[in-house]
Tab-separated table of C-alpha atoms and ligand atoms in Angstrom:
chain	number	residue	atom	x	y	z
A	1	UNK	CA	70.950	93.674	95.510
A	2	UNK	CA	71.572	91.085	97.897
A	3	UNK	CA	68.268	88.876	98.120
A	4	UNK	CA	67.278	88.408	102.179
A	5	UNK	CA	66.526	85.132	103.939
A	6	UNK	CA	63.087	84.353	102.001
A	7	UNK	CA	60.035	81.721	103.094
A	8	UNK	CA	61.112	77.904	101.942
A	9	UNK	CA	57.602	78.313	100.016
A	10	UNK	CA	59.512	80.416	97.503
A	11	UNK	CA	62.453	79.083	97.474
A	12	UNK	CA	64.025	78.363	93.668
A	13	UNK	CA	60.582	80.169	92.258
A	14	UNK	CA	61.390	83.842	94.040
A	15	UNK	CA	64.248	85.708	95.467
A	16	UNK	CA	63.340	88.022	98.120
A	17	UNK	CA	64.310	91.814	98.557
A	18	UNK	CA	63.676	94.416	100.872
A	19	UNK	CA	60.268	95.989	102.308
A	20	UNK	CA	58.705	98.299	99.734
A	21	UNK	CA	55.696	98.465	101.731
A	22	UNK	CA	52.944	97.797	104.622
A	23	UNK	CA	49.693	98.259	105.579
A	24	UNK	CA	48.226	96.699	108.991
A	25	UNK	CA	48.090	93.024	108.681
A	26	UNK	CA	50.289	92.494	105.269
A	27	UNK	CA	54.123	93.463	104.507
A	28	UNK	CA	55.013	94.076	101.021
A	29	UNK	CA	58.524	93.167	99.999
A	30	UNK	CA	60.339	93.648	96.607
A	31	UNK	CA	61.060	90.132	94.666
A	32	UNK	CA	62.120	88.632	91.541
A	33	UNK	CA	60.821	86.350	89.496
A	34	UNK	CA	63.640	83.324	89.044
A	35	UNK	CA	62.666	82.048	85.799
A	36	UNK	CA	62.055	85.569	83.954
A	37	UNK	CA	63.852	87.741	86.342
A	38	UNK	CA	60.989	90.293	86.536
A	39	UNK	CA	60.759	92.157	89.459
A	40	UNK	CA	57.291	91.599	91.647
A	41	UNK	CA	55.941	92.838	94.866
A	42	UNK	CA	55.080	89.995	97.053
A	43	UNK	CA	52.442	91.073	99.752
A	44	UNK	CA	52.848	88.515	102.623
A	45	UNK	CA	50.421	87.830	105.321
A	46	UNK	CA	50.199	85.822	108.369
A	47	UNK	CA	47.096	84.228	109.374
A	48	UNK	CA	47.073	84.150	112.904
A	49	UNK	CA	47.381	88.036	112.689
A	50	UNK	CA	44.613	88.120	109.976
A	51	UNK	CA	42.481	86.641	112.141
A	52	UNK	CA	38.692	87.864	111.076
A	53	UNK	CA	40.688	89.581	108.284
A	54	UNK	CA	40.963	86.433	106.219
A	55	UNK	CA	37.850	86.782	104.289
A	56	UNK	CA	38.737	90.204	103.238
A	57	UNK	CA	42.161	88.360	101.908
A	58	UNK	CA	39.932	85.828	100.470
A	59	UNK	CA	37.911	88.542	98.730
A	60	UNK	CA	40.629	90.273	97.326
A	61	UNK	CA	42.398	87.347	96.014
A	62	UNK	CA	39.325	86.429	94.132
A	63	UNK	CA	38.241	89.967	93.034
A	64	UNK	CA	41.712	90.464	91.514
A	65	UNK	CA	42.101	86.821	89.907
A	66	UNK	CA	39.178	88.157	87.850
A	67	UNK	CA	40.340	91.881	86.725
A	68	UNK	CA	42.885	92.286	84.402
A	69	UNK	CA	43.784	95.769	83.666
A	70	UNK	CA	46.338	98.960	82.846
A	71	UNK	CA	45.274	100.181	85.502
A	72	UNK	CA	44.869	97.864	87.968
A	73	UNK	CA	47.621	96.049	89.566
A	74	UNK	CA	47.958	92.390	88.545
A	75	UNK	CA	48.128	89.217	90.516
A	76	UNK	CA	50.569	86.933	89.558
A	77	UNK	CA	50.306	83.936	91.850
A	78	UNK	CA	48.948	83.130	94.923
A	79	UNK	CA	50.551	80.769	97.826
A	80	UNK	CA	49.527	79.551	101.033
A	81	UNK	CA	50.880	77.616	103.547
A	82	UNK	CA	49.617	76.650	106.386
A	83	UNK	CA	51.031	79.975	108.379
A	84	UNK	CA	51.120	82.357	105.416
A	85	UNK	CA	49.258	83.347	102.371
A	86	UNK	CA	51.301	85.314	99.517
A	87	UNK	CA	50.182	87.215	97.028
A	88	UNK	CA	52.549	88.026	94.219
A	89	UNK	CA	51.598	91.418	92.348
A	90	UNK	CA	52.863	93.664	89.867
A	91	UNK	CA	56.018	95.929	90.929
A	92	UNK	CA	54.589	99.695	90.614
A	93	UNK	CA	58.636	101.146	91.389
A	94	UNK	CA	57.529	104.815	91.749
A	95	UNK	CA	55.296	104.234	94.663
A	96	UNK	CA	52.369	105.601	96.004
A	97	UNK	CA	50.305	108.824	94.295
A	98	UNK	CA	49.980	109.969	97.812
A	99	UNK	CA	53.928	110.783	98.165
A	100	UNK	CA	53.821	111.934	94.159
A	101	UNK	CA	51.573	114.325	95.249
A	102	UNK	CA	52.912	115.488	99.014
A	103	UNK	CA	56.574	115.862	96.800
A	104	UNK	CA	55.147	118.384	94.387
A	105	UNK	CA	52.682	120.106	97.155
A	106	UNK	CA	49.936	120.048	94.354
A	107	UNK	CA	49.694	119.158	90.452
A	108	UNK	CA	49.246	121.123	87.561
A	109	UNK	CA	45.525	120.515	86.267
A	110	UNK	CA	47.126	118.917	83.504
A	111	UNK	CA	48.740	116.539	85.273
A	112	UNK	CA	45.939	115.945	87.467
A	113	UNK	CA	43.617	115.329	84.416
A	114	UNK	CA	46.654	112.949	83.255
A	115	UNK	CA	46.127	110.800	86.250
A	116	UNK	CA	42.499	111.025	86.971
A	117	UNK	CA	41.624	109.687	83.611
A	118	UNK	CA	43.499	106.791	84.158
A	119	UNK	CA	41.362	106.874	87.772
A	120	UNK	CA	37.992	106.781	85.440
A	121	UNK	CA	39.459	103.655	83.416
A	122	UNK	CA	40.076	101.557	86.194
A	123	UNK	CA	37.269	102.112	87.915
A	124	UNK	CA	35.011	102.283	85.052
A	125	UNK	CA	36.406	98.688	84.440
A	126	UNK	CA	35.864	97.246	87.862
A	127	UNK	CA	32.457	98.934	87.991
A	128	UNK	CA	32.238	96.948	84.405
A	129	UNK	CA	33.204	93.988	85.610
A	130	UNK	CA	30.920	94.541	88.920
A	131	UNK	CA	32.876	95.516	91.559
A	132	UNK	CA	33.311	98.470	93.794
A	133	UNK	CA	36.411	99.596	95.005
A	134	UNK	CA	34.974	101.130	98.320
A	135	UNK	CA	38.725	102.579	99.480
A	136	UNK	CA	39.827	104.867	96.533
A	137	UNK	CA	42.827	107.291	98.072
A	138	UNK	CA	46.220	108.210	96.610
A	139	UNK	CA	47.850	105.723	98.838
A	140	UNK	CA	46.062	102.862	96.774
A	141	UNK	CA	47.445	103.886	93.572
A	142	UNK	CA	50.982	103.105	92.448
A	143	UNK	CA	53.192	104.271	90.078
A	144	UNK	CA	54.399	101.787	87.516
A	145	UNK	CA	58.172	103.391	85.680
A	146	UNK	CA	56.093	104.937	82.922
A	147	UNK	CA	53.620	107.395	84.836
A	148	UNK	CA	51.109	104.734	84.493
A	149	UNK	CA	48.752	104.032	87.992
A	150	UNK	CA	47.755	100.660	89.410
A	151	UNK	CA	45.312	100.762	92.005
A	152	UNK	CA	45.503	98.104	94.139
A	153	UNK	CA	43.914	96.751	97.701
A	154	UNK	CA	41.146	95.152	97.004
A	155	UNK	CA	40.304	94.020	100.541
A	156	UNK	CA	37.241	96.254	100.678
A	157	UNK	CA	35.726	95.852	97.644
A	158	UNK	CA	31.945	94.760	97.105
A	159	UNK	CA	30.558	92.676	94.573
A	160	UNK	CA	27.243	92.969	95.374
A	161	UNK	CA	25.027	89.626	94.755
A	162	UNK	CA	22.268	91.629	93.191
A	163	UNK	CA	24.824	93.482	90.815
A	164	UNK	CA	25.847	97.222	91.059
A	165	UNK	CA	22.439	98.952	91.362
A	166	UNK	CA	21.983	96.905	94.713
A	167	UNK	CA	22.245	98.360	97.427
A	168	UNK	CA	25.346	97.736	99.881
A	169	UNK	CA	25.055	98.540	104.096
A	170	UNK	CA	28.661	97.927	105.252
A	171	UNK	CA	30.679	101.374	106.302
A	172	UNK	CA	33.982	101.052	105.446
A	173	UNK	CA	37.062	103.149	103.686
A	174	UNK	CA	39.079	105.861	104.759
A	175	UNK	CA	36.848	108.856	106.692
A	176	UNK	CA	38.084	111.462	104.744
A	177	UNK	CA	37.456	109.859	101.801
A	178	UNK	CA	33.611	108.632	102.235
A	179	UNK	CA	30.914	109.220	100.737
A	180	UNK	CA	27.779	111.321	102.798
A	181	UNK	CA	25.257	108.479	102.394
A	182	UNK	CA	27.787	105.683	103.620
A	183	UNK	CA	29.331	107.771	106.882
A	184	UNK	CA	25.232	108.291	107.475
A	185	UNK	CA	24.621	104.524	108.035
A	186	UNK	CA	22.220	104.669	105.000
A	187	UNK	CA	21.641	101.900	102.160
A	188	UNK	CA	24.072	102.994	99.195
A	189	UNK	CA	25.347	101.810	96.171
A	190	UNK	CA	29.049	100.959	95.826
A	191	UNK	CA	29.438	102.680	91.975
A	192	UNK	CA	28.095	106.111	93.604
A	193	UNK	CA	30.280	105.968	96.702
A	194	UNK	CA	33.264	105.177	94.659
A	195	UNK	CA	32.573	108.436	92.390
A	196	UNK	CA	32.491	110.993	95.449
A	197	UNK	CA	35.676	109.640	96.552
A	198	UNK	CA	37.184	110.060	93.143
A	199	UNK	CA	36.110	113.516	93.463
A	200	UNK	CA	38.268	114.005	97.674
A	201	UNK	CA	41.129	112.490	95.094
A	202	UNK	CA	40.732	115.115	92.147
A	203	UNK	CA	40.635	117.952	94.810
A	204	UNK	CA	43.669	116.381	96.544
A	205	UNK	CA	45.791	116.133	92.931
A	206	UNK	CA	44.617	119.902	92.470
A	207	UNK	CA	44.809	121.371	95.701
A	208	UNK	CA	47.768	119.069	97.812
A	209	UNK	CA	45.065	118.962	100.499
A	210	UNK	CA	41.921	117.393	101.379
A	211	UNK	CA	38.142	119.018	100.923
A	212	UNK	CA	37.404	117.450	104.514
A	213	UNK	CA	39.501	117.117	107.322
A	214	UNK	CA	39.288	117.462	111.013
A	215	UNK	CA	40.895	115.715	113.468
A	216	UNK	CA	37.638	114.979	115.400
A	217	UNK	CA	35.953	112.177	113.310
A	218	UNK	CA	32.191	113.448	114.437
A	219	UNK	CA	33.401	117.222	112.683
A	220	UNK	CA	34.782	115.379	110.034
A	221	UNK	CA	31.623	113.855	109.184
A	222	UNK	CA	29.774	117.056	109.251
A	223	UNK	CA	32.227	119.156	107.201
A	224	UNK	CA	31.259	115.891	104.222
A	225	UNK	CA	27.277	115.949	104.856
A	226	UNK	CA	26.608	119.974	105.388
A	227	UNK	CA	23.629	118.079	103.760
A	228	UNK	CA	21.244	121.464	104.344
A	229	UNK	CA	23.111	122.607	101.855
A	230	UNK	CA	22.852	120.171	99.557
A	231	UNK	CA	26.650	120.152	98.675
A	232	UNK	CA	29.381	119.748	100.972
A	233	UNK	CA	31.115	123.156	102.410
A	234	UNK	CA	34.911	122.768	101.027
A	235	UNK	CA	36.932	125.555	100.257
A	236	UNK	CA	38.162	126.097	96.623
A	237	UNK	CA	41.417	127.749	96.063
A	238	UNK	CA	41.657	130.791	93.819
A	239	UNK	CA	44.371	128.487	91.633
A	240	UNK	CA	41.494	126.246	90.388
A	241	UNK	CA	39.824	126.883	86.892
A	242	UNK	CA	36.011	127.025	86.562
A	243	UNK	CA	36.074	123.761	84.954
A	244	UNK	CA	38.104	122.233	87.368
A	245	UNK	CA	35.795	123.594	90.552
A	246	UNK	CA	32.708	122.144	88.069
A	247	UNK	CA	34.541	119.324	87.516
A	248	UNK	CA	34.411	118.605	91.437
A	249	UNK	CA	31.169	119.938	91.997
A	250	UNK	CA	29.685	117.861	89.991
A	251	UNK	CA	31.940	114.891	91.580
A	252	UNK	CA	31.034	115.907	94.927
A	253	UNK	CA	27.261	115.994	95.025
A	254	UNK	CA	25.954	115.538	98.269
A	255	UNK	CA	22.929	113.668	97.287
A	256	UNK	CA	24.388	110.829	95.240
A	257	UNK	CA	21.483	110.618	92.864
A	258	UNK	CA	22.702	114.427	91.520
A	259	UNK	CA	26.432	113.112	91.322
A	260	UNK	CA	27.430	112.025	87.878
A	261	UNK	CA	28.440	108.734	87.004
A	262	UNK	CA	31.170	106.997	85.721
A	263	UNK	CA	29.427	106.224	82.260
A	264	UNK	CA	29.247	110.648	82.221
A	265	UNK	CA	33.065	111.184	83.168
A	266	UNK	CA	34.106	109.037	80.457
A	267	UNK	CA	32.944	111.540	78.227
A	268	UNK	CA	32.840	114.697	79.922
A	269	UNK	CA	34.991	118.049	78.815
A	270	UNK	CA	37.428	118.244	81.741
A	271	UNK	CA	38.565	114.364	81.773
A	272	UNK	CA	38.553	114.695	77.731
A	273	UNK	CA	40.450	118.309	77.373
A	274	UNK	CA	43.903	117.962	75.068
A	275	UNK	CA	43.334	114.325	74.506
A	276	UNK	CA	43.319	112.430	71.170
A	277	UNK	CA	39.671	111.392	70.336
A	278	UNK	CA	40.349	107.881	70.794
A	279	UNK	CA	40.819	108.055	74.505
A	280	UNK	CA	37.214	107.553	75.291
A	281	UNK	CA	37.452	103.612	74.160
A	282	UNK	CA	40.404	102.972	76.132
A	283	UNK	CA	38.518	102.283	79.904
A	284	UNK	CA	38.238	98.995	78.293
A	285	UNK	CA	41.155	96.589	79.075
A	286	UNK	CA	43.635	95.730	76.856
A	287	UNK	CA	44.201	92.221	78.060
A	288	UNK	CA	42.158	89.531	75.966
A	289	UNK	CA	42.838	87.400	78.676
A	290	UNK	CA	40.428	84.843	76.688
A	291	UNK	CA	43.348	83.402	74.395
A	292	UNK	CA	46.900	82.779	75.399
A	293	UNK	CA	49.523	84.155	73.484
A	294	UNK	CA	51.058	81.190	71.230
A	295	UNK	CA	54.909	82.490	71.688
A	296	UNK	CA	55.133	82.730	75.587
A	297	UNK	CA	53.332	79.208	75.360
A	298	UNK	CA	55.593	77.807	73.311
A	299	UNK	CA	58.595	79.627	75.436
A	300	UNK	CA	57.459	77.778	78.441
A	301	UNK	CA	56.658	74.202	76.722
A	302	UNK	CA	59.939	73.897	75.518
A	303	UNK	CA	62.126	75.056	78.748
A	304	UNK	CA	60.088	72.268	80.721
A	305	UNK	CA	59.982	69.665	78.041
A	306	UNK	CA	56.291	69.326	77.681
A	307	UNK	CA	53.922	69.874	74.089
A	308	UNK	CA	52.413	73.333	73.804
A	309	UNK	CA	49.478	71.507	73.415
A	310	UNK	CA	50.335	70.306	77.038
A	311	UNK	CA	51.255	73.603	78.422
A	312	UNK	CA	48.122	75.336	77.034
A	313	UNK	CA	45.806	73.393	78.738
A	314	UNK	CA	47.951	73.683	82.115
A	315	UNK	CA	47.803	77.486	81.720
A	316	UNK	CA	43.916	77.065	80.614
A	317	UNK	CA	43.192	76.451	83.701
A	318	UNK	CA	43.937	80.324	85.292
A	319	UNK	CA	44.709	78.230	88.572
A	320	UNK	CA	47.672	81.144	89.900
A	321	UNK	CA	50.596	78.889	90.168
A	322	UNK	CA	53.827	79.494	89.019
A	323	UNK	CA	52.756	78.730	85.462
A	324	UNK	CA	50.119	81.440	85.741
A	325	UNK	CA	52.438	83.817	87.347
A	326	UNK	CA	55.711	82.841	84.449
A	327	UNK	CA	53.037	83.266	81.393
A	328	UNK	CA	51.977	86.394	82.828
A	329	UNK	CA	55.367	87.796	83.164
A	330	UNK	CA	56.505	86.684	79.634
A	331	UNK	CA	53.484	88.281	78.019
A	332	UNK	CA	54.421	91.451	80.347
A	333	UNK	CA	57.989	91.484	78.589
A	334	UNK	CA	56.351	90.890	75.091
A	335	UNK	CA	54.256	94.262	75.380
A	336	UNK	CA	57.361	96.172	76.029
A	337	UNK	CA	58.839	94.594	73.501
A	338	UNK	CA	61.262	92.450	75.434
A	339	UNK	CA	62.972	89.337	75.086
A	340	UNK	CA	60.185	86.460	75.505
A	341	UNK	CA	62.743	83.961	77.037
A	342	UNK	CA	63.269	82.166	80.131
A	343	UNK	CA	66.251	81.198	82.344
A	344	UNK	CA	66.816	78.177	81.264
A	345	UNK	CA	68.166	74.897	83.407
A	346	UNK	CA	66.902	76.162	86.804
B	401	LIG	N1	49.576	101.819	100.494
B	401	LIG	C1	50.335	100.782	99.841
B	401	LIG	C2	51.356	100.144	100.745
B	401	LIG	C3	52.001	99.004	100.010
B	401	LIG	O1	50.986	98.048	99.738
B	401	LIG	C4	51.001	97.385	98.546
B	401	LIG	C5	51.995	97.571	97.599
B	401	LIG	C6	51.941	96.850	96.402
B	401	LIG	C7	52.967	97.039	95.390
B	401	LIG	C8	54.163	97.687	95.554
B	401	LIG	N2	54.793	97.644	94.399
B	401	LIG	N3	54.007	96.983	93.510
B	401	LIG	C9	52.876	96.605	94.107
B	401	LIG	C10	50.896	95.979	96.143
B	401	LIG	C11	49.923	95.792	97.082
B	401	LIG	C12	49.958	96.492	98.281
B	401	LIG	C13	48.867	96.271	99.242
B	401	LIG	O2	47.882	95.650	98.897
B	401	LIG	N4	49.027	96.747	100.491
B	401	LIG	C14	48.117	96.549	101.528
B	401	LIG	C15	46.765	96.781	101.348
B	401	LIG	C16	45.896	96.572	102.401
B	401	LIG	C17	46.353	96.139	103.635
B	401	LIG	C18	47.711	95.912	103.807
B	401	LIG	C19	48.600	96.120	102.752
């Protein structure tokens, strides 16, 4: 790979590689971490173009400083210059669930169940940690190179001042993917709409299709409320089993106080089938992001020169720098069992 011309403000900290990715006012290219080597994905953004945008930048930088999960994709580092802000996230190589799916025109209800659960654990965490995602699809979950999904774009999210049983006004997300009470301009809560889209992605890992579509955006809507029925009209193929259509049904409530919640998925007979018993724990993350890990501390003291007394309390402080973004990426390499060492004389 032949890095490209890259932005001074990464020069000697990144290389920069192709685009892996875009989405309206951000390009995401491939990088590389200089002083690990790690790949990252660094999502680059102009300001002038964000224009009214920038808050929802602002919001996602700050929602994903504070979630740290398997299932989530990590921020690294932040920079901004005056022109551009830069986000540097984890690389997810195997791209989008949307194209996973599309590829295999539908997936086995065991795989389906393989990558909804890890759906429920990342959103069970956010929820946790009180946010709502508000723009759950397949193209905002990633493939990492073991199967494992990181949702990212966290430019809609809520974190509602009142906490998560308060209610939220602002319609946003993808159409097909919205919940009845938010397309109909009502109050809603952010944890209920996030379930019924979970429940347009489970149909579109089982079916390769979506339960609502049309074209016309005032059908569309209709086809999702069909509220004088109480449950939204959407086919179901003669290839799903009767816990799978349940499954959905009960995901898919029209009225979101009938829809389950995420505390009931974690524990419920479809998303548990075939697993080990333990899985119902693992929602939580497994990053103790409270204490640093004394090895990658001591890794980085010693290839700048300083005490790891000195580099613990630089890396205390969580401020995204390169420090943040280097101690993140050794303790990366140390869960996979990887050399924790640097490139040294940079
Ligand atoms: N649908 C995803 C397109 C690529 O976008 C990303 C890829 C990665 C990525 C790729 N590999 N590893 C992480 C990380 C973040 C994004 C992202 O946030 N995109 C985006 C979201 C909202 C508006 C504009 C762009």
């Amino acid at each position: 790979m032949v890095p490209i011309k890259s932005y001074c403000a990464l020069d000697g900290f990144y290389e920069m590689y192709d685009t892996i990715g875009s989405g309206g006012f951000a390009k995401v290219k491939l990088g590389v971490h200089c002083l690990t080597g790690e790949k990252v994905a660094i999502k680059i953004m102009d300001k002038k173009q964000l224009g009214d945008d920038l808050p929802r930048i602002r919001l996602e930088i700050d929602a994903m400083k504070s979630l740290s999960h398997q299932n989530v994709c990590k921020l690294f580092q932040v920079i901004e210059t005056d022109a551009k802000i830069f986000m540097i996230l984890e690389y997810c190589p195997d791209g989008e669930l949307f194209d996973y799916i599309v590829e295999r025109d539908r997936l086995t209800e065991d795989e389906a169940r393989h990558f909804f659960r890890q759906i429920v654990a990342a959103v069970a965490y956010i929820h946790h940690k009180g946010f709502a995602h508000r723009d759950l699809k397949p193209e905002n979950l990633l493939l990492d190179d073991d199967q494992q999904l990181k949702l990212i774009d966290f430019g809609l999210c809520a974190k509602p001042k009142g906490g998560m049983n308060s209610h939220l006004e602002t319609c946003c997300g993808s159409p097909a993917y919205a919940a009845p009470e938010l397309i109909s301009g009502k109050c809603y809560l952010g944890s209920e709409a996030d379930i019924w889209s979970m429940g347009v992605l489970l149909y579109a890992l089982l079916c390769g299709y979506l339960p609502f579509d049309d074209d016309n955006i005032a059908i569309l809507y209709r086809k999702i409320q069909c509220s004088h029925l109480q449950s939204g009209i959407y086919e179901k193929p003669e290839w799903l089993s009767e816990s799978s259509m349940e499954m959905l049904d009960q995901l898919l409530q029209v009225d979101p106080k009938r829809r389950i919640t995420v505390a009931q998925l974690l524990h419920h007979p479809w998303v548990l089938q075939d697993c080990n018993p333990s899985y119902n724990v693992q929602w939580e993350s497994i990053y103790q992001t409270k204490e640093l890990d004394d090895e990658c501390v001591t890794e980085m003291a010693v290839s700048v020169g300083k005490s790891r007394k000195a580099m613990h309390s630089i890396l205390s402080d969580w401020s995204y720098d390169y420090n943040t973004a280097t101690y993140l990426l050794l303790w990366k390499r140390k869960q996979l069992s990887k050399s924790v060492r640097l490139m040294r004389d940079q």
